mmCIF file of C-alpha atoms in Angstrom:
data_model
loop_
_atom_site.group_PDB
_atom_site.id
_atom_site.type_symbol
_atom_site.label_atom_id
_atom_site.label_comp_id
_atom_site.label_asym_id
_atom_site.label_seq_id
_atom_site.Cartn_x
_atom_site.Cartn_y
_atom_site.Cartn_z
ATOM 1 C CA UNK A 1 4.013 21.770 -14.379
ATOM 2 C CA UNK A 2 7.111 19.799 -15.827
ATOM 3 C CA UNK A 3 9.401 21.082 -13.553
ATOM 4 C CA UNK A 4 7.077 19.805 -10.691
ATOM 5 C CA UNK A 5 7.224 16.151 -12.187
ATOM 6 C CA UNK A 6 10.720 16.028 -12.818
ATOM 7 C CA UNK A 7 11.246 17.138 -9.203
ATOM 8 C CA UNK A 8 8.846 14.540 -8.093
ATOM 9 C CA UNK A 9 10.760 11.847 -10.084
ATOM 10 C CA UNK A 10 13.947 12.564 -8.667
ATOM 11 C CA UNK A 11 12.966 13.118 -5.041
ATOM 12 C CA UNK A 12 11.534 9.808 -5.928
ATOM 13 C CA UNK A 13 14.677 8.550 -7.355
ATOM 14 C CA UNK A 14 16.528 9.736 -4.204
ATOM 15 C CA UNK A 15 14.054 7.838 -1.948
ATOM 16 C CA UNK A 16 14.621 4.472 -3.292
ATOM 17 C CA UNK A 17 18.588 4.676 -3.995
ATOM 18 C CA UNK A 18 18.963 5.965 -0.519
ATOM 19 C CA UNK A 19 16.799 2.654 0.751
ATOM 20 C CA UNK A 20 18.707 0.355 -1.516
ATOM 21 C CA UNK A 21 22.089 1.838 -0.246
ATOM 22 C CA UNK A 22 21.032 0.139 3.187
ATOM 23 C CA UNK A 23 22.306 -2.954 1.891
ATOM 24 C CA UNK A 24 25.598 -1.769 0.850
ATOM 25 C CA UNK A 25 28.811 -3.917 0.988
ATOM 26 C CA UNK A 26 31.161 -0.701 2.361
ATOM 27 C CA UNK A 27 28.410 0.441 4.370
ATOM 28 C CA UNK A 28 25.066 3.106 4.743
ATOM 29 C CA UNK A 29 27.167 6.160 5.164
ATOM 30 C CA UNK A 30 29.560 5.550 2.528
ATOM 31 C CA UNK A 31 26.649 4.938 0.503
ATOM 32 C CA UNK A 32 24.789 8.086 1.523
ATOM 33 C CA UNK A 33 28.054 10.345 1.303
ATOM 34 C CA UNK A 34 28.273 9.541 -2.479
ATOM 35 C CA UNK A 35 24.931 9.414 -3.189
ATOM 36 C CA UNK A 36 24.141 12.766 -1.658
ATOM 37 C CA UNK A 37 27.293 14.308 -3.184
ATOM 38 C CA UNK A 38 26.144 13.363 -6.749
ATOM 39 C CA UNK A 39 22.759 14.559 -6.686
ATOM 40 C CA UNK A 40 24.210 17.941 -5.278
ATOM 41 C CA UNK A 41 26.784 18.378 -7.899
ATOM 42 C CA UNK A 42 23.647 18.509 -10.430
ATOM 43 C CA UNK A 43 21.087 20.068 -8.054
ATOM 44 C CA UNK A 44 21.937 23.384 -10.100
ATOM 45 C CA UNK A 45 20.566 21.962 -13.579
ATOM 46 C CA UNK A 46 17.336 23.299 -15.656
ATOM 47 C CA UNK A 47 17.805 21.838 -18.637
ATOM 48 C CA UNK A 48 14.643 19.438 -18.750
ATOM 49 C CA UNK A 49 16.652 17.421 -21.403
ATOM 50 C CA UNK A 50 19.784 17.011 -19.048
ATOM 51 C CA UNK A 51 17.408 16.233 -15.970
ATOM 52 C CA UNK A 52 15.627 13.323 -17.880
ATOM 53 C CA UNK A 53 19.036 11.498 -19.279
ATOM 54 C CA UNK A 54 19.982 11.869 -15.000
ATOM 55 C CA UNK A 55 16.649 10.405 -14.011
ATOM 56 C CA UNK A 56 16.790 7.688 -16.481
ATOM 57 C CA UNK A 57 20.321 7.120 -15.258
ATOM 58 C CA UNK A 58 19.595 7.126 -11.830
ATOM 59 C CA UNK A 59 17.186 4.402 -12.378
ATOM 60 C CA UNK A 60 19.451 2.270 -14.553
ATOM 61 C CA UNK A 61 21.652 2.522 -11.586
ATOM 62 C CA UNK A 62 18.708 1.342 -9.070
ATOM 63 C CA UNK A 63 17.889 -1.473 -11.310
ATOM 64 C CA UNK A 64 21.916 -2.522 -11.500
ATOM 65 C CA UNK A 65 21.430 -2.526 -7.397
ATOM 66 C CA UNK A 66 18.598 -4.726 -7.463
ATOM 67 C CA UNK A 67 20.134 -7.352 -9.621
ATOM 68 C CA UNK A 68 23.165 -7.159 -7.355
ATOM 69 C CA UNK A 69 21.513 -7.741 -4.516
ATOM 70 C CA UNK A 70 19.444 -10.547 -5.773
ATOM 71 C CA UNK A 71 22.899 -12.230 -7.242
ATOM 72 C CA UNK A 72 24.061 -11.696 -3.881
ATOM 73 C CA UNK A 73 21.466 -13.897 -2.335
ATOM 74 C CA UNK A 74 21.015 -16.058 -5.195
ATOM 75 C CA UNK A 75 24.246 -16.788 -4.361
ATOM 76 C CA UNK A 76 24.066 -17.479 -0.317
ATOM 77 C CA UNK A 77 20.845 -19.487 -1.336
ATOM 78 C CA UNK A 78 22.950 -21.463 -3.538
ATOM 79 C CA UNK A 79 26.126 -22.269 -1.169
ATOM 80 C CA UNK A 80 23.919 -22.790 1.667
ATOM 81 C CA UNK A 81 22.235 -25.676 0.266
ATOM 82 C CA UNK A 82 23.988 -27.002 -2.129
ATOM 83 C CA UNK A 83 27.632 -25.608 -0.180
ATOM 84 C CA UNK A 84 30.699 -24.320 -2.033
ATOM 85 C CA UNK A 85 31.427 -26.120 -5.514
#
């Protein structure tokens, strides 16, 4: 029944990375490519310690995407009204 979550989680995980790689500065299919490459290098793995410190990084990794992006229009907020200081 773990196994089932854990794949849940990271099909989950996959989901929203690939949807915040939409967004990315070099571009979708870069973003895909290497996204997709690193979830296949551990697609082998059983150990449900090893899978949980990957989840948990995974998200760490969606949550440093987030701020990014917000930054980035914090940012374009900020110069358009205020212009470049």
């Amino acid at each position: 029944m773990a196994e089932l979550l854990q794949r849940s989680r990271v099909i989950n995980l996959y989901k929203t990375l690939i949807h915040l790689g939409k967004d990315w500065p070099k571009g979708y299919e870069f973003f895909r490519k290497r996204l997709h490459a690193a979830f296949m290098k551990n697609r082998e793995e059983r150990d449900p310690e090893k899978i949980e410190k990957m989840i948990a990084h995974g998200e760490f990794v969606a949550k440093e995407i987030e701020a990014l992006y917000m930054l980035k229009k914090y940012r374009t907020l900020k110069r358009r009204y205020y212009g470049d200081k």
